[in-house]
PDB file of C-alpha atoms and ligand atoms in Angstrom:
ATOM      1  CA  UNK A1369       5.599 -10.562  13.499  1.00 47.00           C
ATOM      2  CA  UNK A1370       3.254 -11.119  16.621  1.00 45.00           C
ATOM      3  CA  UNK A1371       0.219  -8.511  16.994  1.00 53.00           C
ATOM      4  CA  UNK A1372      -0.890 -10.020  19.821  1.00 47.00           C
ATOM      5  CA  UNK A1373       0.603  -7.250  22.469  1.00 49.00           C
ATOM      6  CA  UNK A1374      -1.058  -6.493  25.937  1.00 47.00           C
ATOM      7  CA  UNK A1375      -4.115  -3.475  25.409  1.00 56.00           C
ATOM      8  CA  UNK A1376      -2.674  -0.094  26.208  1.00 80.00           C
ATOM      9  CA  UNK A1377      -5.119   1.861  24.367  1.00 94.00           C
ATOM     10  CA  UNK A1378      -9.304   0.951  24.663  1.00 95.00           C
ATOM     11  CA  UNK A1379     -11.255   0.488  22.390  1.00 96.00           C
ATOM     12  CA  UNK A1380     -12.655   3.910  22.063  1.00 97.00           C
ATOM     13  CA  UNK A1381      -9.328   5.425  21.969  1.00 96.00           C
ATOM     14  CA  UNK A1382      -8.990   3.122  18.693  1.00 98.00           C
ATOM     15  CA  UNK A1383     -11.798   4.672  17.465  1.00 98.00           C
ATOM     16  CA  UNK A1384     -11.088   8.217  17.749  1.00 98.00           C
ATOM     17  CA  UNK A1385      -7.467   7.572  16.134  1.00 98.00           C
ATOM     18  CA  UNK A1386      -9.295   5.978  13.589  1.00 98.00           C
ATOM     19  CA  UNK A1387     -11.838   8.955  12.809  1.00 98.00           C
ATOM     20  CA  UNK A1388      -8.595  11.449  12.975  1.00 98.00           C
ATOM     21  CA  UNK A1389      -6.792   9.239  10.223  1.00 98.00           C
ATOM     22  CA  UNK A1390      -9.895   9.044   8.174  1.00 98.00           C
ATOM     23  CA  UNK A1391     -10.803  12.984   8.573  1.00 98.00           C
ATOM     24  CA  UNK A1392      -6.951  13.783   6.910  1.00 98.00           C
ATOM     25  CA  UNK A1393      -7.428  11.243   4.528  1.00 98.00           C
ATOM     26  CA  UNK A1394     -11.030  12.797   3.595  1.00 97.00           C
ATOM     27  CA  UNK A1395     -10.294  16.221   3.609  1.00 98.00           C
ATOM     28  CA  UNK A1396      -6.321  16.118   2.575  1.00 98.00           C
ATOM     29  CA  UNK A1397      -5.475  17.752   5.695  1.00 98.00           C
ATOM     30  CA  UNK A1398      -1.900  16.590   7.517  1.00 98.00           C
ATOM     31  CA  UNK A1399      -1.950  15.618  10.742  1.00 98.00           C
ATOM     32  CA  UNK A1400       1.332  14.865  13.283  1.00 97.00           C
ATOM     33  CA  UNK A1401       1.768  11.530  13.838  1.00 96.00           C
ATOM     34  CA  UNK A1402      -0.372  10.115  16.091  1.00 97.00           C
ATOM     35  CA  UNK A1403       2.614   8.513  18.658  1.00 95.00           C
ATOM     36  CA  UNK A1404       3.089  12.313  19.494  1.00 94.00           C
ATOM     37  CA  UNK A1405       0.158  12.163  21.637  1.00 95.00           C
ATOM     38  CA  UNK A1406       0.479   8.206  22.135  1.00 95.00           C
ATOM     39  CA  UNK A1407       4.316   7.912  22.722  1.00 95.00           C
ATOM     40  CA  UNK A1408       3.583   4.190  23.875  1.00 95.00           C
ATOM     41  CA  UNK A1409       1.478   2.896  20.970  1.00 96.00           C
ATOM     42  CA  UNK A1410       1.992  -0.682  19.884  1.00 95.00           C
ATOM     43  CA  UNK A1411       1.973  -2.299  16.062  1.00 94.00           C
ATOM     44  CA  UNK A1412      -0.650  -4.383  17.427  1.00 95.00           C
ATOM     45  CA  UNK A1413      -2.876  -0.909  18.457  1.00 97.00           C
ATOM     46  CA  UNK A1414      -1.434   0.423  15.075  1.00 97.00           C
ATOM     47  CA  UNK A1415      -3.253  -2.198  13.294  1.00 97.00           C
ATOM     48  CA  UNK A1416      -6.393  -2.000  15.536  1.00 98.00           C
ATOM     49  CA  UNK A1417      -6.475   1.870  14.072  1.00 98.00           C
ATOM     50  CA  UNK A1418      -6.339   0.383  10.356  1.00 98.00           C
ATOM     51  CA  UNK A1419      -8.586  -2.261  11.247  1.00 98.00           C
ATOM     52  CA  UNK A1420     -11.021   0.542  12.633  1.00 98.00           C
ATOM     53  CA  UNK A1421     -10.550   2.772   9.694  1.00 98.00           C
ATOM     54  CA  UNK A1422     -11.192  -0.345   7.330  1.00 98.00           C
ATOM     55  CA  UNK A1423     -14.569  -0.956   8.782  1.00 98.00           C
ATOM     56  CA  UNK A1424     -15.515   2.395   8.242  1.00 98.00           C
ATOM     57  CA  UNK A1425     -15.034   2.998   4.753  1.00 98.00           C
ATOM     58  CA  UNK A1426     -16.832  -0.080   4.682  1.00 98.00           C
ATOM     59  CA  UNK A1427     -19.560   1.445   6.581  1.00 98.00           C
ATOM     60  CA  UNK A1428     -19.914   3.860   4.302  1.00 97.00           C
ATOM     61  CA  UNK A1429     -20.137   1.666   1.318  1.00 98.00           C
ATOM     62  CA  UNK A1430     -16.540   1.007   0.301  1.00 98.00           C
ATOM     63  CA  UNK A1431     -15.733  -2.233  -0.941  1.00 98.00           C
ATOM     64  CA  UNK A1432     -12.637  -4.172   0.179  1.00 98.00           C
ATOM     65  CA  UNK A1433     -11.212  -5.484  -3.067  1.00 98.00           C
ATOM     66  CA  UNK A1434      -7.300  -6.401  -1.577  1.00 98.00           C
ATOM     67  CA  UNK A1435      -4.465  -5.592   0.009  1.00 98.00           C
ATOM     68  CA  UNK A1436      -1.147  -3.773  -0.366  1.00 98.00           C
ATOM     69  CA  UNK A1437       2.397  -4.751   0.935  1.00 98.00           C
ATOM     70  CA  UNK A1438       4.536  -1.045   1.874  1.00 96.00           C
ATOM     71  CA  UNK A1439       8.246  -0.587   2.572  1.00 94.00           C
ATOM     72  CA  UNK A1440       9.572  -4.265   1.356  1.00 94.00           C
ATOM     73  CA  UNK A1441      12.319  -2.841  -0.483  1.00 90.00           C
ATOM     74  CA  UNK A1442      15.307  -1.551   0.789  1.00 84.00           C
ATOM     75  CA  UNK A1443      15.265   1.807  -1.298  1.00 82.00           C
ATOM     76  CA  UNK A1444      11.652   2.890   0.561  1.00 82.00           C
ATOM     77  CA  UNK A1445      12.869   1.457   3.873  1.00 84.00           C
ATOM     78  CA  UNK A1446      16.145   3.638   3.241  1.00 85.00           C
ATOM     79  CA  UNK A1447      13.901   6.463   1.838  1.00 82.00           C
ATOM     80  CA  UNK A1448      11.426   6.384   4.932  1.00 84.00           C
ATOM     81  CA  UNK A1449      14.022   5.468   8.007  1.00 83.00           C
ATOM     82  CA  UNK A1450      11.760   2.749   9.049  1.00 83.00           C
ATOM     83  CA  UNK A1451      12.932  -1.026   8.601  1.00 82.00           C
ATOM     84  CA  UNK A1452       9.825  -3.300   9.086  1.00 85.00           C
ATOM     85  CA  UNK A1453       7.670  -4.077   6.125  1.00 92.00           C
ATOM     86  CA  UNK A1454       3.537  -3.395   7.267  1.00 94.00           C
ATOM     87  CA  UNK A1455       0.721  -3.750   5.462  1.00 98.00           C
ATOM     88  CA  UNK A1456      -2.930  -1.729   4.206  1.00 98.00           C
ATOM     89  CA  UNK A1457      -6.305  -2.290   2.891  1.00 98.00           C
ATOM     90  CA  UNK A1458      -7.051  -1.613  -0.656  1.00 99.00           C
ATOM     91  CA  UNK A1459     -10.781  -0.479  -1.565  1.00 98.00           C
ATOM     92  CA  UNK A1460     -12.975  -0.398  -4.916  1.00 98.00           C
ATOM     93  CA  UNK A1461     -13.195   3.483  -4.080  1.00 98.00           C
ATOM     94  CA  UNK A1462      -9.322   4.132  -4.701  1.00 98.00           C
ATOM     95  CA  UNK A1463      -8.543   2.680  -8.050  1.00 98.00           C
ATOM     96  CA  UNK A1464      -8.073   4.465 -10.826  1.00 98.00           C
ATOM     97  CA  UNK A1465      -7.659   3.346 -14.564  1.00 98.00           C
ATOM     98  CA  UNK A1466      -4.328   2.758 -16.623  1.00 97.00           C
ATOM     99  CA  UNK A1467      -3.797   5.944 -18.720  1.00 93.00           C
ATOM    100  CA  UNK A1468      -5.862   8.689 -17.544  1.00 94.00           C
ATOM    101  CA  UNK A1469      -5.655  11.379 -15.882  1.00 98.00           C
ATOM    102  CA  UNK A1470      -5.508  11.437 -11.461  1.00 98.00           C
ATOM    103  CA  UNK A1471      -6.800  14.438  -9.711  1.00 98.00           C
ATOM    104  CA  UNK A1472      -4.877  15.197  -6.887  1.00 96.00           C
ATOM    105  CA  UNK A1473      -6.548  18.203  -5.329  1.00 96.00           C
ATOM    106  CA  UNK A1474      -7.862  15.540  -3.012  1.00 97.00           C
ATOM    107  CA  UNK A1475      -4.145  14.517  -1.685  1.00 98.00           C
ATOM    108  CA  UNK A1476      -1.953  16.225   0.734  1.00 98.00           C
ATOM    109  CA  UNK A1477       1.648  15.121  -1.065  1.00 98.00           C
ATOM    110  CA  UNK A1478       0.890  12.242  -3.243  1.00 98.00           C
ATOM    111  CA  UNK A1479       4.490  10.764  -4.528  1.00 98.00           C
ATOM    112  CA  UNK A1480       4.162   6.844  -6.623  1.00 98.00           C
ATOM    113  CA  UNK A1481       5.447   3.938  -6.407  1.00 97.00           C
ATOM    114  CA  UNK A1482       6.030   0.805  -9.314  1.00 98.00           C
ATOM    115  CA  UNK A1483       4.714  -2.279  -8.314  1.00 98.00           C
ATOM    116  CA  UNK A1484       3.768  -6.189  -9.283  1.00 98.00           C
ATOM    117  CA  UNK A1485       0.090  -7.073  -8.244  1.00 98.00           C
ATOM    118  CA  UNK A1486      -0.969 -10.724  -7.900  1.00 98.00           C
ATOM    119  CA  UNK A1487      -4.435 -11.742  -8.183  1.00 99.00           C
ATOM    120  CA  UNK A1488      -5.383 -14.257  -6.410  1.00 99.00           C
ATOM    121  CA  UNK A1489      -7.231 -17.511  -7.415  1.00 98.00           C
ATOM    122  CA  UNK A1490      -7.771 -18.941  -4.027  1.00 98.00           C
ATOM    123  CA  UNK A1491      -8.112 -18.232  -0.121  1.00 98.00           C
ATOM    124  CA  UNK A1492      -4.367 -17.717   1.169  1.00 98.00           C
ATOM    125  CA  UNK A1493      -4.751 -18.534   5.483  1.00 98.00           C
ATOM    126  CA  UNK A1494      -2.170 -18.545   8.123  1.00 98.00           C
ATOM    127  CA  UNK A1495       1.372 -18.548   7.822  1.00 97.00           C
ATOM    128  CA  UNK A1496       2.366 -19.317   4.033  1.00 98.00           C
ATOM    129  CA  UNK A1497       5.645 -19.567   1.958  1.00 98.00           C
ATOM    130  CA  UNK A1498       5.669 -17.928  -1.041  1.00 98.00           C
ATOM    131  CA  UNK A1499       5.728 -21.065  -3.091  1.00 98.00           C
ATOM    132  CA  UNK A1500       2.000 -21.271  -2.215  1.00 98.00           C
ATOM    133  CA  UNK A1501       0.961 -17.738  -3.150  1.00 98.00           C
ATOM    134  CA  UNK A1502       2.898 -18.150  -6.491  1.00 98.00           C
ATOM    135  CA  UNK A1503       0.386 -21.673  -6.678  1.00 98.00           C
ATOM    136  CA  UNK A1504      -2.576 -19.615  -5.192  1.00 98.00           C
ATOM    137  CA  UNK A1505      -1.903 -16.648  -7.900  1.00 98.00           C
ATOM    138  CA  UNK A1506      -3.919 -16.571 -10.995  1.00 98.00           C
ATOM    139  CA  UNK A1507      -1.735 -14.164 -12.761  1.00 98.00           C
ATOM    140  CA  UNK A1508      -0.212 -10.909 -12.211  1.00 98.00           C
ATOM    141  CA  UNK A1509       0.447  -7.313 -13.392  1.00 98.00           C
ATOM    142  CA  UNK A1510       2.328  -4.073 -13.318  1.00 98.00           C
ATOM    143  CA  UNK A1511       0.449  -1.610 -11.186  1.00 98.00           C
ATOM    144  CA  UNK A1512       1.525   2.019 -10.389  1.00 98.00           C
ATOM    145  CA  UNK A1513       0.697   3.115  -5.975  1.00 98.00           C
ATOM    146  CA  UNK A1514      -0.416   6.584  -5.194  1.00 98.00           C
ATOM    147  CA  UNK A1515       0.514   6.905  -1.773  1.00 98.00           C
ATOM    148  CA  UNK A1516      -0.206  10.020   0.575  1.00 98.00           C
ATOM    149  CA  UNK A1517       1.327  10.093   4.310  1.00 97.00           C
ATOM    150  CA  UNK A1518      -1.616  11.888   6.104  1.00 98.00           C
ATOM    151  CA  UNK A1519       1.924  13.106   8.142  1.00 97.00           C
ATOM    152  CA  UNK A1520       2.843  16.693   8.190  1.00 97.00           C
ATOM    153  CA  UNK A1521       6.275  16.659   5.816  1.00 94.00           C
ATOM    154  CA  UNK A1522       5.998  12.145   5.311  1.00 91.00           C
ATOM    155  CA  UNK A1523       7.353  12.007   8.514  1.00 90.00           C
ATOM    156  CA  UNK A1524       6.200   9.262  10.936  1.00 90.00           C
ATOM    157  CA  UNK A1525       7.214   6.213  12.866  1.00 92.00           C
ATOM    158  CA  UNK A1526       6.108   2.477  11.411  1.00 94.00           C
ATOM    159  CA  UNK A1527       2.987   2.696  14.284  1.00 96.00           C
ATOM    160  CA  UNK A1528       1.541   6.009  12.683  1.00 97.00           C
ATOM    161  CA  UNK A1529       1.834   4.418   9.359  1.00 96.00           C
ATOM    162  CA  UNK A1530       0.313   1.520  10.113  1.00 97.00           C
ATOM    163  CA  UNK A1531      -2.458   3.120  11.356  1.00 98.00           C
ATOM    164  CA  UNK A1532      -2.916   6.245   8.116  1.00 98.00           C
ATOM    165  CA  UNK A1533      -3.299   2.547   6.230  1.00 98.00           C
ATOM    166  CA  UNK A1534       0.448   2.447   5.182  1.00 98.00           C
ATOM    167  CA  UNK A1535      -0.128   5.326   3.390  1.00 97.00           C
ATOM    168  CA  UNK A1536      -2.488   4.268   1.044  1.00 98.00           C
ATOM    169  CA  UNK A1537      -4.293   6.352  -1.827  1.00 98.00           C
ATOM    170  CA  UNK A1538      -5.237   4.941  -5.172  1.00 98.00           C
ATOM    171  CA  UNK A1539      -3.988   2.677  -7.342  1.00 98.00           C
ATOM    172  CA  UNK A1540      -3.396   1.611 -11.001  1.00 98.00           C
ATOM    173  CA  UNK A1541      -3.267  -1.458 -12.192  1.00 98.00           C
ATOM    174  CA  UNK A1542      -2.354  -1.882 -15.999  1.00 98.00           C
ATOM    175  CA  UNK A1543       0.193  -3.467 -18.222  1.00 98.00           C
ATOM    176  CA  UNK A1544      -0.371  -7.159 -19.276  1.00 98.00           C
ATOM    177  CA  UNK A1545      -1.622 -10.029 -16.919  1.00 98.00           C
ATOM    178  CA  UNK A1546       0.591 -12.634 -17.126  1.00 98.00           C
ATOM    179  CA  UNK A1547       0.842 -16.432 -15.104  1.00 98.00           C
ATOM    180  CA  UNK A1548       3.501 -15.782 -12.198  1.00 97.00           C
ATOM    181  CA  UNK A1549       5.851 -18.353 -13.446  1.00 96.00           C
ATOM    182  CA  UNK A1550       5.690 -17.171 -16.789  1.00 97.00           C
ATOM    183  CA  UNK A1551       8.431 -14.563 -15.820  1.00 97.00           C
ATOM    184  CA  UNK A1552      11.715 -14.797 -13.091  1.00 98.00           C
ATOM    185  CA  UNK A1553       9.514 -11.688 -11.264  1.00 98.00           C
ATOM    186  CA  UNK A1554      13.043 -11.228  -9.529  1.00 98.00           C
ATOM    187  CA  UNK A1555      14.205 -10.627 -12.703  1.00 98.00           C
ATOM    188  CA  UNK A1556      11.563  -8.014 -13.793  1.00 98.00           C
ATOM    189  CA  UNK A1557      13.210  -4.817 -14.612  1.00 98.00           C
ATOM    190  CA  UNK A1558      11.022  -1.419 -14.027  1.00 98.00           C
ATOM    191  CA  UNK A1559      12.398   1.714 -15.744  1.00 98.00           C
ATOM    192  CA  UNK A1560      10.190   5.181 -13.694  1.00 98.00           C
ATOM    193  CA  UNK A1561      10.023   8.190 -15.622  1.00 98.00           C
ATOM    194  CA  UNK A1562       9.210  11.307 -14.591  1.00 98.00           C
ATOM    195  CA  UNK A1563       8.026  13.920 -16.881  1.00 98.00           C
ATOM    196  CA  UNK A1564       9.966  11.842 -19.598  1.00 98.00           C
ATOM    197  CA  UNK A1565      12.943  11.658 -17.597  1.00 98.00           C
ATOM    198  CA  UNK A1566      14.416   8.616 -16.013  1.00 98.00           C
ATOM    199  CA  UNK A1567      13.972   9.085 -11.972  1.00 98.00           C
ATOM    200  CA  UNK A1568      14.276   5.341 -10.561  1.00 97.00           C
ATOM    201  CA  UNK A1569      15.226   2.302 -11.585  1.00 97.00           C
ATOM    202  CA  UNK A1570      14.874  -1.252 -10.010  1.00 97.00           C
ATOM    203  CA  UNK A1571      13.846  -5.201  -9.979  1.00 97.00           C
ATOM    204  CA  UNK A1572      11.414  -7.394  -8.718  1.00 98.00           C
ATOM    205  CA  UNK A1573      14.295  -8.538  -6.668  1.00 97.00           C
ATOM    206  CA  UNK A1574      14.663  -5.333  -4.376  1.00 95.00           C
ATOM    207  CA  UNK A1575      11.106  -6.511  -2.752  1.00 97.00           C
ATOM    208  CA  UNK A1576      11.986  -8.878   0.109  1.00 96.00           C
ATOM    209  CA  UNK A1577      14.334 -10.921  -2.685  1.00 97.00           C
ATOM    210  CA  UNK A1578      10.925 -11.850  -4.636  1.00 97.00           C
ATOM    211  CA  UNK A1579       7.688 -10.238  -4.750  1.00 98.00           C
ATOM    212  CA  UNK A1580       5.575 -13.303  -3.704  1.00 98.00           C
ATOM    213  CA  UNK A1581       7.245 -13.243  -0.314  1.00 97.00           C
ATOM    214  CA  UNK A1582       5.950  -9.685   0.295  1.00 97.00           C
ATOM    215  CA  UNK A1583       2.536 -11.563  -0.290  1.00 97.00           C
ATOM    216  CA  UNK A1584       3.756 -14.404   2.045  1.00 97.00           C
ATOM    217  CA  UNK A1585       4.486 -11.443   4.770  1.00 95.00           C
ATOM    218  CA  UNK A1586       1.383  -9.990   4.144  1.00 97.00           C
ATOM    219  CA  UNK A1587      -0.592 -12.791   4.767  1.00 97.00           C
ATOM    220  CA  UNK A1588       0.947 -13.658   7.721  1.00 96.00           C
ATOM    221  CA  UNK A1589      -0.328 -10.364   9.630  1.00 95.00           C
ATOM    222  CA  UNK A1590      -3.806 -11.005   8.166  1.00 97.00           C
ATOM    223  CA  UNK A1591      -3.515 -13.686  10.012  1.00 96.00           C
ATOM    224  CA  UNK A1592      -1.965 -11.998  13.073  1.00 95.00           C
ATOM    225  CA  UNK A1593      -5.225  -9.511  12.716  1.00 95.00           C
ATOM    226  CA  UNK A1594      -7.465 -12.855  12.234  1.00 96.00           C
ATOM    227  CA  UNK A1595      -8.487 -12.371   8.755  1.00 97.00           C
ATOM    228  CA  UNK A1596      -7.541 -14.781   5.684  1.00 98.00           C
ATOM    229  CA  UNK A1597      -6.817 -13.171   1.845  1.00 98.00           C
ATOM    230  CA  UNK A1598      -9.787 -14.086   0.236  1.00 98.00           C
ATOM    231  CA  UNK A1599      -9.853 -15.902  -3.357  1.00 98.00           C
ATOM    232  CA  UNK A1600      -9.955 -12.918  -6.160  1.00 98.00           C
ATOM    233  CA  UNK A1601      -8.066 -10.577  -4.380  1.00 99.00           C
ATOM    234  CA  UNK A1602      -5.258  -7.689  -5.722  1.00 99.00           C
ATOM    235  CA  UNK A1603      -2.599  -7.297  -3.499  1.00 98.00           C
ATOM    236  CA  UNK A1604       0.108  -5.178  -4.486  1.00 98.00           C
ATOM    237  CA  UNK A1605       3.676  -6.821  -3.498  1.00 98.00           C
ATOM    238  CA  UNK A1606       5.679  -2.938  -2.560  1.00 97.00           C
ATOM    239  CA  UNK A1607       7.520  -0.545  -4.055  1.00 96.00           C
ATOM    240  CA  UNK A1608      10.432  -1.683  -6.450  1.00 95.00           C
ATOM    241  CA  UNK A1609      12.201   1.662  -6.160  1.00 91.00           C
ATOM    242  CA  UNK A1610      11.750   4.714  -4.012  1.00 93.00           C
ATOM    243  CA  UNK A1611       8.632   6.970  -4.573  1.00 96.00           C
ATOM    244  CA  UNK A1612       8.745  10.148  -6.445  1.00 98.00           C
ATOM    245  CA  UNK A1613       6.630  12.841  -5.697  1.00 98.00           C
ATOM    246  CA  UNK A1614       4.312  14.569  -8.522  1.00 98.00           C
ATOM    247  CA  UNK A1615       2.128  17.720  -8.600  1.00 98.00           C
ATOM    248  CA  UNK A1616      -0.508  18.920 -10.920  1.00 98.00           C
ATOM    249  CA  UNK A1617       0.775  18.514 -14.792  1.00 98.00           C
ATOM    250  CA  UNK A1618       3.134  15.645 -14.212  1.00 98.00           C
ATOM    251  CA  UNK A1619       3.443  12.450 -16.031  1.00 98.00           C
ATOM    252  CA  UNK A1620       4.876   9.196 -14.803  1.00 98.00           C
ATOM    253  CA  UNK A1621       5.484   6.228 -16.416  1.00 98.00           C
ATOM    254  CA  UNK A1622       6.355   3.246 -15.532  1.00 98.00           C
ATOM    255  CA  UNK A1623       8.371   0.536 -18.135  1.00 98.00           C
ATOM    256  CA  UNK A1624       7.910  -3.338 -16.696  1.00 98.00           C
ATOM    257  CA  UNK A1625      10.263  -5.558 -18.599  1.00 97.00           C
ATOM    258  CA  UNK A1626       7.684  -7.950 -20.540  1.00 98.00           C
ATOM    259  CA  UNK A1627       4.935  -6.910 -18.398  1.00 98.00           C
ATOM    260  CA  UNK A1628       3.804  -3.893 -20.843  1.00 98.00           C
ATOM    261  CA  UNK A1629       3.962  -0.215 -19.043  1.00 98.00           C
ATOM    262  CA  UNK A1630       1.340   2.227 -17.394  1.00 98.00           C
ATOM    263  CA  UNK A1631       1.105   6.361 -17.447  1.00 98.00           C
ATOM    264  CA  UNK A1632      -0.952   8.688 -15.513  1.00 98.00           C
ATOM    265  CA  UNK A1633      -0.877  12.270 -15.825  1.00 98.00           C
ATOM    266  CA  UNK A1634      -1.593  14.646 -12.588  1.00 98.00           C
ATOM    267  CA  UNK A1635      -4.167  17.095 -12.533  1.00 98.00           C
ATOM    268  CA  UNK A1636      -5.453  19.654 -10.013  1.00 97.00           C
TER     269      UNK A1636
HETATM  270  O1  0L1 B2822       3.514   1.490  -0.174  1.00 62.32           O
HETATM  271  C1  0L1 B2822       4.461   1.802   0.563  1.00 62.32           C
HETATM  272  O2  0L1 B2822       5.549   1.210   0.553  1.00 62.32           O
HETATM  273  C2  0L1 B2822       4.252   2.945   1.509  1.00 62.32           C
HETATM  274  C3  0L1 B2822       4.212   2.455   2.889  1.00 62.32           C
HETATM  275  C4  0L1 B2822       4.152   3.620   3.824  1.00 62.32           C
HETATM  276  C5  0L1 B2822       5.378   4.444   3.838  1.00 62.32           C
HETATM  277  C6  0L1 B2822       5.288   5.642   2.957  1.00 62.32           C
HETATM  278  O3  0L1 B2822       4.324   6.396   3.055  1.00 62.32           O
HETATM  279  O4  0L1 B2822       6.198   5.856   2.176  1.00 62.32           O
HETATM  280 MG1   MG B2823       3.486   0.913  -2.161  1.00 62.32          MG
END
């Protein structure tokens, strides 16, 4: 994928997009997606937006900690209409422990996702197979995604996505850490219950045929945006089934075959 598009939109443009994403994010307010008023937007502007957005939170004291891989599977392509895999930042500020409860007072319509997160061991630059994130990986681990369109009703277009950070929220990593090849990931089996009740069902297969070449994708529009995956980072491969939505009062959890199994309850 090639970000490097002719400039249709200046620079402060980018920036007001950006403060409209990051005012619905703050204060769980939906917004219409922003190619209603910017028809013509490009992925490459999209990712300007996030880019914008990123430095912001930074700004204000966030800490970049990784990145996360969105609609690599065919059920959340299917589920959201779109059919191009993007990518968003991950910050200190939006993780949230293994077993406890997640306020969501703060969201507009969070729904989750189950997920394999790789930590990496060392820089990942340019474009990369994913043979050499699986050698770059120190180990990995379940993790449950809290996701949130900022989009009136989860609808948008991959541009408005892109730039509400692919629809980022918290996450949870939990479950064992285990050496990549220590398991077939393709092979990894996730049962998703909802309120005790079986609502999806998948395999590391369904993202992009193996979860390190989500990884492999995602480092290849770093690179597109100029910036490298840094050594120690926790980058979240996609969604293995489509999301389910939760309100206040319900449980998920999520069974990883070998790879142990994480629960959050909701909460206002
Ligand atoms: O993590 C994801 O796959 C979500 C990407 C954005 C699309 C959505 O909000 O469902
Ligand atoms: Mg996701």
């Amino acid at each position: 994928m090639s970000l490097d598009n002719p400039k249709t939109l200046n620079d402060e443009a980018i920036i007001r997009l950006a403060e409209r994403v990051e005012t619905a994010q703050r204060y769980a307010t939906p917004i219409h997606k922003l190619t209603q008023d910017y028809p013509d937007m490009t992925l490459s502007e999209a990712y300007r937006v996030q880019t914008a957005l990123r430095r912001s939170y930074e700004a204000r004291g966030q800490r970049v900690i990784g990145w996360k891989a969105g609609l690599t599977s065919k059920p959340k392509m299917a589920q959201m209409g779109v059919s191009t895999p993007g990518v968003g930042f991950l910050t200190d500020a939006m993780e949230r422990p293994a077993n406890r409860k997640i306020t969501v007072s703060d969201l507009i319509h969070p729904r989750v996702e189950a997920e394999i997160a790789f930590v990496t061991k060392s820089e990942l630059s340019g474009k990369v197979t994913a043979e050499q994130v699986m050698a770059a990986t120190d180990y990995v681990q379940p993790a449950l995604e809290v996701i949130d369109s900022r989009f009136s009703g989860f609808k948008f277009d991959l541009e408005s996505v892109i730039a509400d950070n692919s629809s980022s929220a918290r996450y949870v990593p939990g479950g064992r850490m285990i050496r990549p090849d220590a398991l077939d990931l393709r092979t990894v089996g996730v049962v998703l219950e909802h309120n005790g009740e079986i609502a999806q069902i998948g395999a590391g297969a369904e993202v992009l045929g193996h979860p390190a070449e989500a990884i492999a994708m995602l480092v290849g529009v770093l690179d597109d945006m100029g910036e490298v995956l840094p050594a120690g980072s926790f980058v979240m491969a996609g969604a293995i089934t489509a999301a389910v939505a939760v309100k206040p009062g319900d449980t998920i959890t999520a069974r990883f075959y070998e790879m142990g199994s994480i629960t959050v309850t909701f909460t206002e």
